[in-house]
PDB file of C-alpha atoms in Angstrom:
ATOM      1  CA  UNK A 972     -11.302   8.217 -32.748  1.00 55.00           C
ATOM      2  CA  UNK A 973      -8.993   5.447 -31.362  1.00 73.00           C
ATOM      3  CA  UNK A 974      -9.759   3.293 -28.207  1.00 91.00           C
ATOM      4  CA  UNK A 975      -7.941   4.787 -24.534  1.00 97.00           C
ATOM      5  CA  UNK A 976      -4.505   2.639 -23.770  1.00 98.00           C
ATOM      6  CA  UNK A 977      -4.330   1.892 -20.992  1.00 98.00           C
ATOM      7  CA  UNK A 978      -0.580   1.265 -19.364  1.00 98.00           C
ATOM      8  CA  UNK A 979       0.790  -0.332 -15.973  1.00 98.00           C
ATOM      9  CA  UNK A 980       4.062   0.449 -13.546  1.00 98.00           C
ATOM     10  CA  UNK A 981       4.764  -1.761 -10.736  1.00 98.00           C
ATOM     11  CA  UNK A 982       3.752  -5.241  -9.666  1.00 97.00           C
ATOM     12  CA  UNK A 983       4.847  -5.157  -5.432  1.00 93.00           C
ATOM     13  CA  UNK A 984       2.030  -6.324  -2.948  1.00 90.00           C
ATOM     14  CA  UNK A 985      -0.834  -4.215  -4.294  1.00 95.00           C
ATOM     15  CA  UNK A 986      -0.009  -3.365  -7.873  1.00 97.00           C
ATOM     16  CA  UNK A 987      -0.193  -6.886  -9.110  1.00 96.00           C
ATOM     17  CA  UNK A 988      -3.763  -7.555  -7.786  1.00 97.00           C
ATOM     18  CA  UNK A 989      -5.081  -4.109  -8.964  1.00 98.00           C
ATOM     19  CA  UNK A 990      -3.424  -4.472 -12.175  1.00 98.00           C
ATOM     20  CA  UNK A 991      -4.993  -7.947 -12.809  1.00 98.00           C
ATOM     21  CA  UNK A 992      -8.109  -7.050 -12.461  1.00 98.00           C
ATOM     22  CA  UNK A 993      -7.579  -3.832 -14.827  1.00 98.00           C
ATOM     23  CA  UNK A 994      -7.227  -6.177 -16.925  1.00 98.00           C
ATOM     24  CA  UNK A 995      -9.732  -8.110 -16.388  1.00 98.00           C
ATOM     25  CA  UNK A 996     -11.866  -4.943 -17.352  1.00 98.00           C
ATOM     26  CA  UNK A 997     -10.324  -3.785 -20.459  1.00 98.00           C
ATOM     27  CA  UNK A 998     -10.556  -7.675 -21.390  1.00 98.00           C
ATOM     28  CA  UNK A 999     -14.353  -8.082 -20.870  1.00 97.00           C
ATOM     29  CA  UNK A1000     -15.042  -4.460 -22.367  1.00 96.00           C
ATOM     30  CA  UNK A1001     -12.936  -5.350 -25.719  1.00 97.00           C
ATOM     31  CA  UNK A1002     -10.910  -2.806 -25.135  1.00 97.00           C
ATOM     32  CA  UNK A1003      -7.478  -2.871 -25.695  1.00 98.00           C
ATOM     33  CA  UNK A1004      -4.930  -4.958 -23.727  1.00 98.00           C
ATOM     34  CA  UNK A1005      -3.366  -3.778 -20.862  1.00 98.00           C
ATOM     35  CA  UNK A1006       0.421  -2.666 -21.573  1.00 98.00           C
ATOM     36  CA  UNK A1007       2.643  -3.068 -18.208  1.00 98.00           C
ATOM     37  CA  UNK A1008       6.309  -3.040 -16.997  1.00 98.00           C
ATOM     38  CA  UNK A1009       8.240  -4.284 -13.529  1.00 97.00           C
ATOM     39  CA  UNK A1010      11.712  -3.699 -12.693  1.00 93.00           C
ATOM     40  CA  UNK A1011      11.180  -8.033 -11.909  1.00 95.00           C
ATOM     41  CA  UNK A1012       9.419  -8.823 -15.305  1.00 95.00           C
ATOM     42  CA  UNK A1013       8.541 -12.316 -14.183  1.00 95.00           C
ATOM     43  CA  UNK A1014       5.978 -10.783 -10.946  1.00 95.00           C
ATOM     44  CA  UNK A1015       3.760 -10.362 -14.063  1.00 96.00           C
ATOM     45  CA  UNK A1016       3.313 -13.777 -15.706  1.00 96.00           C
ATOM     46  CA  UNK A1017      -0.287 -14.366 -14.268  1.00 95.00           C
ATOM     47  CA  UNK A1018      -1.567 -10.434 -15.725  1.00 97.00           C
ATOM     48  CA  UNK A1019       0.387 -11.835 -18.423  1.00 97.00           C
ATOM     49  CA  UNK A1020      -1.752 -15.239 -18.975  1.00 98.00           C
ATOM     50  CA  UNK A1021      -4.525 -12.393 -18.226  1.00 98.00           C
ATOM     51  CA  UNK A1022      -4.103 -11.234 -21.498  1.00 98.00           C
ATOM     52  CA  UNK A1023      -2.176  -8.080 -20.252  1.00 98.00           C
ATOM     53  CA  UNK A1024       1.328  -6.956 -22.399  1.00 98.00           C
ATOM     54  CA  UNK A1025       4.810  -6.536 -21.341  1.00 98.00           C
ATOM     55  CA  UNK A1026       7.299  -3.892 -22.070  1.00 98.00           C
ATOM     56  CA  UNK A1027      11.031  -3.502 -20.809  1.00 96.00           C
ATOM     57  CA  UNK A1028      10.604  -0.049 -19.927  1.00 97.00           C
ATOM     58  CA  UNK A1029       8.886   2.318 -18.045  1.00 98.00           C
ATOM     59  CA  UNK A1030       9.462   4.377 -21.334  1.00 97.00           C
ATOM     60  CA  UNK A1031       8.239   1.644 -23.194  1.00 97.00           C
ATOM     61  CA  UNK A1032       4.313   1.467 -21.467  1.00 98.00           C
ATOM     62  CA  UNK A1033       4.840   5.938 -21.754  1.00 98.00           C
ATOM     63  CA  UNK A1034       5.192   6.172 -25.270  1.00 97.00           C
ATOM     64  CA  UNK A1035       2.185   3.608 -26.143  1.00 97.00           C
ATOM     65  CA  UNK A1036      -0.252   4.304 -23.519  1.00 98.00           C
ATOM     66  CA  UNK A1037      -2.544   7.755 -22.946  1.00 98.00           C
ATOM     67  CA  UNK A1038      -3.167   6.735 -20.080  1.00 98.00           C
ATOM     68  CA  UNK A1039      -0.585   5.889 -17.114  1.00 98.00           C
ATOM     69  CA  UNK A1040      -0.806   3.628 -13.580  1.00 98.00           C
ATOM     70  CA  UNK A1041       1.419   3.108 -11.228  1.00 98.00           C
ATOM     71  CA  UNK A1042       1.646   2.277  -8.052  1.00 97.00           C
ATOM     72  CA  UNK A1043       5.288   2.140  -6.669  1.00 96.00           C
ATOM     73  CA  UNK A1044       7.372   1.631  -3.044  1.00 93.00           C
ATOM     74  CA  UNK A1045       8.854   5.095  -2.066  1.00 95.00           C
ATOM     75  CA  UNK A1046       8.543   8.253  -3.346  1.00 97.00           C
ATOM     76  CA  UNK A1047      12.524   8.209  -4.891  1.00 97.00           C
ATOM     77  CA  UNK A1048      10.876   4.999  -7.385  1.00 97.00           C
ATOM     78  CA  UNK A1049       8.267   7.307  -8.020  1.00 98.00           C
ATOM     79  CA  UNK A1050      10.083  10.327  -9.129  1.00 98.00           C
ATOM     80  CA  UNK A1051      12.273   8.315 -11.064  1.00 98.00           C
ATOM     81  CA  UNK A1052       9.422   7.095 -12.727  1.00 98.00           C
ATOM     82  CA  UNK A1053       8.079  10.182 -13.100  1.00 98.00           C
ATOM     83  CA  UNK A1054      11.254  11.329 -14.906  1.00 98.00           C
ATOM     84  CA  UNK A1055      11.647   8.325 -17.469  1.00 98.00           C
ATOM     85  CA  UNK A1056       7.678   9.413 -18.474  1.00 98.00           C
ATOM     86  CA  UNK A1057       8.614  12.772 -19.317  1.00 98.00           C
ATOM     87  CA  UNK A1058      11.906  11.151 -21.458  1.00 97.00           C
ATOM     88  CA  UNK A1059       9.611   8.884 -23.288  1.00 97.00           C
ATOM     89  CA  UNK A1060       8.825  11.181 -26.165  1.00 96.00           C
ATOM     90  CA  UNK A1061       5.675  13.918 -26.157  1.00 97.00           C
ATOM     91  CA  UNK A1062       3.307  12.871 -23.374  1.00 98.00           C
ATOM     92  CA  UNK A1063       1.225  15.830 -24.181  1.00 97.00           C
ATOM     93  CA  UNK A1064      -2.509  15.291 -23.765  1.00 97.00           C
ATOM     94  CA  UNK A1065      -1.652  12.293 -21.620  1.00 98.00           C
ATOM     95  CA  UNK A1066      -2.104  11.277 -17.952  1.00 98.00           C
ATOM     96  CA  UNK A1067      -0.215   9.770 -15.107  1.00 98.00           C
ATOM     97  CA  UNK A1068      -2.182   8.238 -12.197  1.00 98.00           C
ATOM     98  CA  UNK A1069      -0.143   7.313  -9.412  1.00 98.00           C
ATOM     99  CA  UNK A1070      -1.365   5.109  -6.567  1.00 98.00           C
ATOM    100  CA  UNK A1071       1.058   5.138  -4.819  1.00 97.00           C
ATOM    101  CA  UNK A1072       1.595   6.400  -0.971  1.00 96.00           C
ATOM    102  CA  UNK A1073       3.763   9.466  -0.977  1.00 97.00           C
ATOM    103  CA  UNK A1074       4.259  12.397   0.551  1.00 97.00           C
ATOM    104  CA  UNK A1075       2.371  15.346  -0.126  1.00 97.00           C
ATOM    105  CA  UNK A1076       5.187  17.592  -1.443  1.00 97.00           C
ATOM    106  CA  UNK A1077       6.583  14.552  -3.862  1.00 98.00           C
ATOM    107  CA  UNK A1078       3.194  14.582  -4.947  1.00 98.00           C
ATOM    108  CA  UNK A1079       2.854  18.593  -5.891  1.00 98.00           C
ATOM    109  CA  UNK A1080       6.593  17.758  -7.968  1.00 98.00           C
ATOM    110  CA  UNK A1081       5.484  15.427  -9.673  1.00 98.00           C
ATOM    111  CA  UNK A1082       2.483  17.040 -10.761  1.00 98.00           C
ATOM    112  CA  UNK A1083       4.718  19.829 -11.772  1.00 98.00           C
ATOM    113  CA  UNK A1084       6.679  18.183 -13.995  1.00 98.00           C
ATOM    114  CA  UNK A1085       4.064  16.211 -15.395  1.00 98.00           C
ATOM    115  CA  UNK A1086       1.768  19.775 -15.965  1.00 98.00           C
ATOM    116  CA  UNK A1087       4.826  21.307 -17.326  1.00 98.00           C
ATOM    117  CA  UNK A1088       5.227  18.067 -19.866  1.00 98.00           C
ATOM    118  CA  UNK A1089       1.843  18.912 -21.415  1.00 98.00           C
ATOM    119  CA  UNK A1090       0.317  15.962 -19.646  1.00 98.00           C
ATOM    120  CA  UNK A1091      -2.336  15.650 -16.979  1.00 98.00           C
ATOM    121  CA  UNK A1092      -1.337  13.860 -13.030  1.00 98.00           C
ATOM    122  CA  UNK A1093      -3.338  12.487 -10.395  1.00 98.00           C
ATOM    123  CA  UNK A1094      -2.619  11.354  -7.254  1.00 98.00           C
ATOM    124  CA  UNK A1095      -4.287   8.255  -6.103  1.00 98.00           C
ATOM    125  CA  UNK A1096      -3.211   6.905  -3.252  1.00 98.00           C
ATOM    126  CA  UNK A1097      -5.371   4.210  -1.732  1.00 97.00           C
ATOM    127  CA  UNK A1098      -6.843   2.503   0.668  1.00 95.00           C
ATOM    128  CA  UNK A1099      -6.276  -1.033   1.921  1.00 91.00           C
ATOM    129  CA  UNK A1100      -4.391  -4.349   1.906  1.00 86.00           C
ATOM    130  CA  UNK A1101      -3.172  -6.869  -0.937  1.00 89.00           C
ATOM    131  CA  UNK A1102      -6.533  -8.930  -0.015  1.00 89.00           C
ATOM    132  CA  UNK A1103      -9.072  -6.155  -0.992  1.00 93.00           C
ATOM    133  CA  UNK A1104      -6.528  -4.505  -3.925  1.00 95.00           C
ATOM    134  CA  UNK A1105      -7.171  -8.787  -5.090  1.00 96.00           C
ATOM    135  CA  UNK A1106     -10.655  -8.227  -4.562  1.00 96.00           C
ATOM    136  CA  UNK A1107     -11.046  -4.836  -6.041  1.00 97.00           C
ATOM    137  CA  UNK A1108     -12.362  -3.518  -2.839  1.00 96.00           C
ATOM    138  CA  UNK A1109     -10.227  -0.505  -2.924  1.00 97.00           C
ATOM    139  CA  UNK A1110     -11.131   3.203  -1.098  1.00 97.00           C
ATOM    140  CA  UNK A1111      -9.434   5.127  -3.722  1.00 98.00           C
ATOM    141  CA  UNK A1112      -8.494   9.194  -2.650  1.00 98.00           C
ATOM    142  CA  UNK A1113      -8.368  11.228  -5.964  1.00 98.00           C
ATOM    143  CA  UNK A1114      -6.820  14.689  -6.533  1.00 98.00           C
ATOM    144  CA  UNK A1115      -6.313  16.285  -9.442  1.00 98.00           C
ATOM    145  CA  UNK A1116      -7.598  18.277 -12.586  1.00 98.00           C
ATOM    146  CA  UNK A1117     -11.431  17.299 -13.561  1.00 97.00           C
ATOM    147  CA  UNK A1118     -10.673  16.340 -17.028  1.00 97.00           C
ATOM    148  CA  UNK A1119      -8.322  14.487 -15.901  1.00 98.00           C
ATOM    149  CA  UNK A1120     -10.469  12.281 -12.948  1.00 97.00           C
ATOM    150  CA  UNK A1121     -13.486  12.065 -15.516  1.00 97.00           C
ATOM    151  CA  UNK A1122     -11.257   9.829 -17.926  1.00 97.00           C
ATOM    152  CA  UNK A1123      -9.756   7.546 -15.181  1.00 98.00           C
ATOM    153  CA  UNK A1124     -12.911   7.325 -13.422  1.00 97.00           C
ATOM    154  CA  UNK A1125     -14.436   4.296 -15.407  1.00 96.00           C
ATOM    155  CA  UNK A1126     -11.021   2.473 -14.149  1.00 98.00           C
ATOM    156  CA  UNK A1127     -11.512   3.004 -10.275  1.00 97.00           C
ATOM    157  CA  UNK A1128     -14.865   2.396  -8.671  1.00 91.00           C
ATOM    158  CA  UNK A1129     -16.038  -1.280  -9.620  1.00 96.00           C
ATOM    159  CA  UNK A1130     -12.984  -2.373 -11.158  1.00 98.00           C
ATOM    160  CA  UNK A1131     -10.689  -1.826  -8.632  1.00 98.00           C
ATOM    161  CA  UNK A1132     -12.089  -0.219  -5.846  1.00 97.00           C
ATOM    162  CA  UNK A1133     -15.738  -0.202  -3.744  1.00 96.00           C
ATOM    163  CA  UNK A1134     -15.631   4.074  -4.108  1.00 96.00           C
ATOM    164  CA  UNK A1135     -13.735   7.315  -4.463  1.00 97.00           C
ATOM    165  CA  UNK A1136     -12.937  10.167  -2.092  1.00 97.00           C
ATOM    166  CA  UNK A1137     -12.575  13.033  -4.425  1.00 97.00           C
ATOM    167  CA  UNK A1138     -10.282  15.638  -2.821  1.00 97.00           C
ATOM    168  CA  UNK A1139     -10.635  18.159  -5.609  1.00 97.00           C
ATOM    169  CA  UNK A1140      -7.627  19.525  -8.300  1.00 97.00           C
ATOM    170  CA  UNK A1141      -5.049  19.950  -5.233  1.00 98.00           C
ATOM    171  CA  UNK A1142      -2.724  16.366  -5.830  1.00 98.00           C
ATOM    172  CA  UNK A1143      -1.683  17.383  -2.286  1.00 97.00           C
ATOM    173  CA  UNK A1144      -4.595  16.824  -0.441  1.00 98.00           C
ATOM    174  CA  UNK A1145      -5.144  12.864  -1.464  1.00 97.00           C
ATOM    175  CA  UNK A1146      -1.906  12.724  -0.288  1.00 96.00           C
ATOM    176  CA  UNK A1147      -2.731  14.446   3.159  1.00 97.00           C
ATOM    177  CA  UNK A1148      -5.623  12.024   3.032  1.00 97.00           C
ATOM    178  CA  UNK A1149      -4.019   9.054   2.862  1.00 97.00           C
ATOM    179  CA  UNK A1150      -1.579   9.974   5.637  1.00 97.00           C
ATOM    180  CA  UNK A1151      -4.561  10.985   7.776  1.00 97.00           C
ATOM    181  CA  UNK A1152      -5.838   6.912   7.484  1.00 96.00           C
ATOM    182  CA  UNK A1153      -2.591   5.888   7.466  1.00 96.00           C
ATOM    183  CA  UNK A1154      -2.185   7.800  11.354  1.00 97.00           C
ATOM    184  CA  UNK A1155      -5.089   5.727  12.407  1.00 97.00           C
ATOM    185  CA  UNK A1156      -4.346   2.441  11.293  1.00 96.00           C
ATOM    186  CA  UNK A1157      -0.996   2.748  12.202  1.00 97.00           C
ATOM    187  CA  UNK A1158      -2.613   3.527  15.617  1.00 97.00           C
ATOM    188  CA  UNK A1159      -5.361   1.139  16.232  1.00 97.00           C
ATOM    189  CA  UNK A1160      -2.371  -1.938  15.053  1.00 98.00           C
ATOM    190  CA  UNK A1161       0.159  -0.377  18.110  1.00 98.00           C
ATOM    191  CA  UNK A1162      -2.517  -0.667  20.604  1.00 98.00           C
ATOM    192  CA  UNK A1163      -4.291  -4.027  19.212  1.00 98.00           C
ATOM    193  CA  UNK A1164      -1.028  -5.245  19.721  1.00 98.00           C
ATOM    194  CA  UNK A1165      -0.703  -3.573  23.378  1.00 98.00           C
ATOM    195  CA  UNK A1166      -3.780  -5.383  24.151  1.00 98.00           C
ATOM    196  CA  UNK A1167      -2.827  -8.509  22.778  1.00 98.00           C
ATOM    197  CA  UNK A1168       0.576  -8.201  25.214  1.00 98.00           C
ATOM    198  CA  UNK A1169      -1.866  -7.780  28.152  1.00 98.00           C
ATOM    199  CA  UNK A1170      -3.904 -10.527  27.940  1.00 98.00           C
ATOM    200  CA  UNK A1171      -0.946 -13.021  27.022  1.00 97.00           C
ATOM    201  CA  UNK A1172       1.037 -11.383  29.765  1.00 97.00           C
ATOM    202  CA  UNK A1173      -2.313 -11.574  32.554  1.00 98.00           C
ATOM    203  CA  UNK A1174      -3.978 -15.026  31.556  1.00 97.00           C
ATOM    204  CA  UNK A1175      -6.876 -13.947  29.717  1.00 97.00           C
ATOM    205  CA  UNK A1176      -5.650 -15.258  26.710  1.00 96.00           C
ATOM    206  CA  UNK A1177      -5.939 -13.699  22.596  1.00 95.00           C
ATOM    207  CA  UNK A1178      -8.679 -15.716  21.378  1.00 96.00           C
ATOM    208  CA  UNK A1179     -10.582 -13.647  24.306  1.00 97.00           C
ATOM    209  CA  UNK A1180      -9.514 -10.404  23.324  1.00 98.00           C
ATOM    210  CA  UNK A1181     -10.077 -11.040  19.699  1.00 98.00           C
ATOM    211  CA  UNK A1182     -13.758 -12.075  20.472  1.00 98.00           C
ATOM    212  CA  UNK A1183     -13.855  -9.304  22.003  1.00 97.00           C
ATOM    213  CA  UNK A1184     -12.699  -6.924  20.061  1.00 98.00           C
ATOM    214  CA  UNK A1185     -14.084  -8.350  16.753  1.00 97.00           C
ATOM    215  CA  UNK A1186     -18.179  -8.365  18.950  1.00 98.00           C
ATOM    216  CA  UNK A1187     -17.480  -5.355  19.830  1.00 97.00           C
ATOM    217  CA  UNK A1188     -15.387  -3.064  17.083  1.00 97.00           C
ATOM    218  CA  UNK A1189     -16.440  -5.146  14.109  1.00 96.00           C
ATOM    219  CA  UNK A1190     -14.695  -6.603  11.461  1.00 93.00           C
ATOM    220  CA  UNK A1191     -11.861  -3.866  10.411  1.00 91.00           C
ATOM    221  CA  UNK A1192     -10.608  -3.822  14.156  1.00 96.00           C
ATOM    222  CA  UNK A1193     -10.611  -7.949  13.977  1.00 96.00           C
ATOM    223  CA  UNK A1194      -9.396  -8.111  10.545  1.00 94.00           C
ATOM    224  CA  UNK A1195      -5.850  -5.980  11.944  1.00 95.00           C
ATOM    225  CA  UNK A1196      -6.408  -8.551  15.657  1.00 97.00           C
ATOM    226  CA  UNK A1197      -5.998 -11.787  13.165  1.00 97.00           C
ATOM    227  CA  UNK A1198      -3.044 -10.623  11.511  1.00 96.00           C
ATOM    228  CA  UNK A1199      -1.541 -11.005  15.407  1.00 97.00           C
ATOM    229  CA  UNK A1200      -3.209 -14.400  16.009  1.00 97.00           C
ATOM    230  CA  UNK A1201      -2.824 -15.922  13.106  1.00 97.00           C
ATOM    231  CA  UNK A1202       0.973 -15.368  12.765  1.00 97.00           C
ATOM    232  CA  UNK A1203       0.797 -13.102   9.452  1.00 96.00           C
ATOM    233  CA  UNK A1204       2.497  -9.709  11.545  1.00 98.00           C
ATOM    234  CA  UNK A1205       6.000 -12.476  11.054  1.00 98.00           C
ATOM    235  CA  UNK A1206       5.406 -14.799   7.992  1.00 96.00           C
ATOM    236  CA  UNK A1207       7.814 -17.594   7.987  1.00 96.00           C
ATOM    237  CA  UNK A1208      11.603 -17.076   6.848  1.00 95.00           C
ATOM    238  CA  UNK A1209      11.184 -17.876   3.380  1.00 93.00           C
ATOM    239  CA  UNK A1210       7.617 -16.343   2.591  1.00 92.00           C
ATOM    240  CA  UNK A1211       6.036 -12.826   1.827  1.00 89.00           C
ATOM    241  CA  UNK A1212       4.704 -10.042   3.483  1.00 91.00           C
ATOM    242  CA  UNK A1213       1.265  -9.043   3.072  1.00 86.00           C
ATOM    243  CA  UNK A1214       2.460  -4.966   4.080  1.00 90.00           C
ATOM    244  CA  UNK A1215       6.150  -4.796   3.902  1.00 93.00           C
ATOM    245  CA  UNK A1216       7.051  -3.841   7.715  1.00 97.00           C
ATOM    246  CA  UNK A1217       9.677  -1.171   5.212  1.00 96.00           C
ATOM    247  CA  UNK A1218       6.715   1.032   4.113  1.00 94.00           C
ATOM    248  CA  UNK A1219       5.039   0.527   6.981  1.00 96.00           C
ATOM    249  CA  UNK A1220       8.094   3.034   8.414  1.00 97.00           C
ATOM    250  CA  UNK A1221       8.144   5.470   5.454  1.00 96.00           C
ATOM    251  CA  UNK A1222       4.444   5.746   5.735  1.00 96.00           C
ATOM    252  CA  UNK A1223       4.690   6.729   9.912  1.00 97.00           C
ATOM    253  CA  UNK A1224       7.513   8.953   9.424  1.00 98.00           C
ATOM    254  CA  UNK A1225       5.920  11.006   6.604  1.00 97.00           C
ATOM    255  CA  UNK A1226       2.661  11.629   8.858  1.00 97.00           C
ATOM    256  CA  UNK A1227       5.311  12.508  11.202  1.00 98.00           C
ATOM    257  CA  UNK A1228       7.300  15.289   9.330  1.00 97.00           C
ATOM    258  CA  UNK A1229       3.575  16.492   8.565  1.00 97.00           C
ATOM    259  CA  UNK A1230       2.126  16.694  12.289  1.00 98.00           C
ATOM    260  CA  UNK A1231       5.799  18.247  12.421  1.00 97.00           C
ATOM    261  CA  UNK A1232       5.393  20.393   9.916  1.00 96.00           C
ATOM    262  CA  UNK A1233       1.951  22.427  11.443  1.00 97.00           C
ATOM    263  CA  UNK A1234       2.627  21.929  15.288  1.00 98.00           C
ATOM    264  CA  UNK A1235       1.322  17.928  15.937  1.00 97.00           C
ATOM    265  CA  UNK A1236       2.342  15.475  18.042  1.00 97.00           C
ATOM    266  CA  UNK A1237       1.486  11.401  16.806  1.00 98.00           C
ATOM    267  CA  UNK A1238       2.700  10.375  19.908  1.00 98.00           C
ATOM    268  CA  UNK A1239       1.262   6.951  19.124  1.00 98.00           C
ATOM    269  CA  UNK A1240       2.065   7.059  15.447  1.00 98.00           C
ATOM    270  CA  UNK A1241       5.638   7.487  16.639  1.00 98.00           C
ATOM    271  CA  UNK A1242       5.276   4.838  19.492  1.00 98.00           C
ATOM    272  CA  UNK A1243       4.142   2.486  16.613  1.00 98.00           C
ATOM    273  CA  UNK A1244       7.091   3.593  13.892  1.00 98.00           C
ATOM    274  CA  UNK A1245       9.960   2.817  16.940  1.00 98.00           C
ATOM    275  CA  UNK A1246       8.305  -0.583  17.708  1.00 98.00           C
ATOM    276  CA  UNK A1247       8.520  -1.171  13.946  1.00 98.00           C
ATOM    277  CA  UNK A1248      12.266  -0.306  13.416  1.00 98.00           C
ATOM    278  CA  UNK A1249      12.947  -2.299  16.625  1.00 98.00           C
ATOM    279  CA  UNK A1250      11.547  -4.750  15.237  1.00 98.00           C
ATOM    280  CA  UNK A1251      13.316  -4.871  12.192  1.00 98.00           C
ATOM    281  CA  UNK A1252      16.845  -4.827  14.202  1.00 98.00           C
ATOM    282  CA  UNK A1253      15.316  -7.883  16.252  1.00 98.00           C
ATOM    283  CA  UNK A1254      14.746  -9.650  12.875  1.00 97.00           C
ATOM    284  CA  UNK A1255      17.626  -8.638  10.736  1.00 97.00           C
ATOM    285  CA  UNK A1256      16.434  -9.457   6.734  1.00 93.00           C
ATOM    286  CA  UNK A1257      13.610 -11.302   7.680  1.00 95.00           C
ATOM    287  CA  UNK A1258      10.203 -10.210   6.187  1.00 96.00           C
ATOM    288  CA  UNK A1259       8.594  -8.585   8.572  1.00 98.00           C
ATOM    289  CA  UNK A1260       4.931  -7.279   8.229  1.00 97.00           C
ATOM    290  CA  UNK A1261       3.537  -3.860   9.067  1.00 96.00           C
ATOM    291  CA  UNK A1262       2.220  -5.725  12.024  1.00 97.00           C
ATOM    292  CA  UNK A1263       5.236  -6.761  12.971  1.00 98.00           C
ATOM    293  CA  UNK A1264       5.305  -3.837  16.040  1.00 98.00           C
ATOM    294  CA  UNK A1265       3.466  -7.263  17.819  1.00 98.00           C
ATOM    295  CA  UNK A1266       6.956  -9.503  17.986  1.00 98.00           C
ATOM    296  CA  UNK A1267       9.092  -5.924  19.195  1.00 98.00           C
ATOM    297  CA  UNK A1268       6.353  -5.007  22.302  1.00 98.00           C
ATOM    298  CA  UNK A1269       6.528  -9.378  23.377  1.00 98.00           C
ATOM    299  CA  UNK A1270      10.197  -8.733  23.328  1.00 98.00           C
ATOM    300  CA  UNK A1271       9.934  -5.956  25.510  1.00 98.00           C
ATOM    301  CA  UNK A1272       7.127  -7.836  27.813  1.00 98.00           C
ATOM    302  CA  UNK A1273       9.751 -10.696  27.855  1.00 98.00           C
ATOM    303  CA  UNK A1274       7.936 -13.087  25.255  1.00 98.00           C
ATOM    304  CA  UNK A1275       9.315 -14.401  22.759  1.00 98.00           C
ATOM    305  CA  UNK A1276       9.576 -12.150  19.110  1.00 98.00           C
ATOM    306  CA  UNK A1277       7.788 -15.422  17.522  1.00 98.00           C
ATOM    307  CA  UNK A1278       3.905 -16.939  19.265  1.00 97.00           C
ATOM    308  CA  UNK A1279       3.716 -20.821  19.366  1.00 96.00           C
ATOM    309  CA  UNK A1280       1.877 -20.754  16.204  1.00 97.00           C
ATOM    310  CA  UNK A1281       4.899 -18.365  14.371  1.00 97.00           C
ATOM    311  CA  UNK A1282       7.191 -21.450  15.930  1.00 97.00           C
ATOM    312  CA  UNK A1283       5.306 -24.641  15.103  1.00 96.00           C
ATOM    313  CA  UNK A1284       4.541 -23.249  11.335  1.00 95.00           C
ATOM    314  CA  UNK A1285       8.203 -22.408  11.647  1.00 94.00           C
ATOM    315  CA  UNK A1286       9.876 -26.515  12.349  1.00 92.00           C
ATOM    316  CA  UNK A1287      11.482 -23.778  15.239  1.00 85.00           C
ATOM    317  CA  UNK A1288       8.946 -26.419  17.651  1.00 78.00           C
TER     318      UNK A1288
END
């Protein structure tokens, strides 16, 4: 029986770390090397150095692979990739696994298309930022046919992630779970940003607040606080965001859309969305992290968008 060939599509801030860990696992197991593609293929140079094999197109990956993973920026890109996979030839018996954060309706549409073409689809969005992807510590939320879940599980826990939350056969459930988690994350970030601005304006000071957050709520909340205190919220003009604010805006809009459909108000998510959009308006063309809502809240509170730490880093003071 031929060895399983695994493929990867998408090398953004999450995909690059995930695919590197997958290739390391395949190499250690003596399995065929990962075949990958990306819109900018040169982004995979480090992956290629680990032994992975680049190809020019999605069709090239799909035609060669038995299991195909993707991690892409938005719903439209996922839909386009799905169409290319189906157009690659006979995909009977293959498994397509998408790790992106998309609307539940998109997951259902993709699943229907893939199933109609004779393959199986697994929605497998992940919890965790780029450093967790690099460290192989992501949390996967999987939904899809049990046979497909069984085939992909050896590549998830202990390889790209630390755990798996299984949601059954309905692919919409994994997307909804990810959206529920994002409601918490964006709300935490909004509240922590407001608290930091409060601490600065009252003279309490951000270091004191961060110590309180760490001691009282633990390392996860402390990590959100450090996105503010270390200047991650607003990278240098030539830098790159850990999680781009445009993606966080997309995720927040998905949450608000799903909530509206069932008659639920997400007040904090709505406020956070407004602040992220405001941050983009205040700093057009500049790389901004999802936590850049902090800069918008600073601006609304008569503070500079950038902290002194950011300005010193950028050489503006």
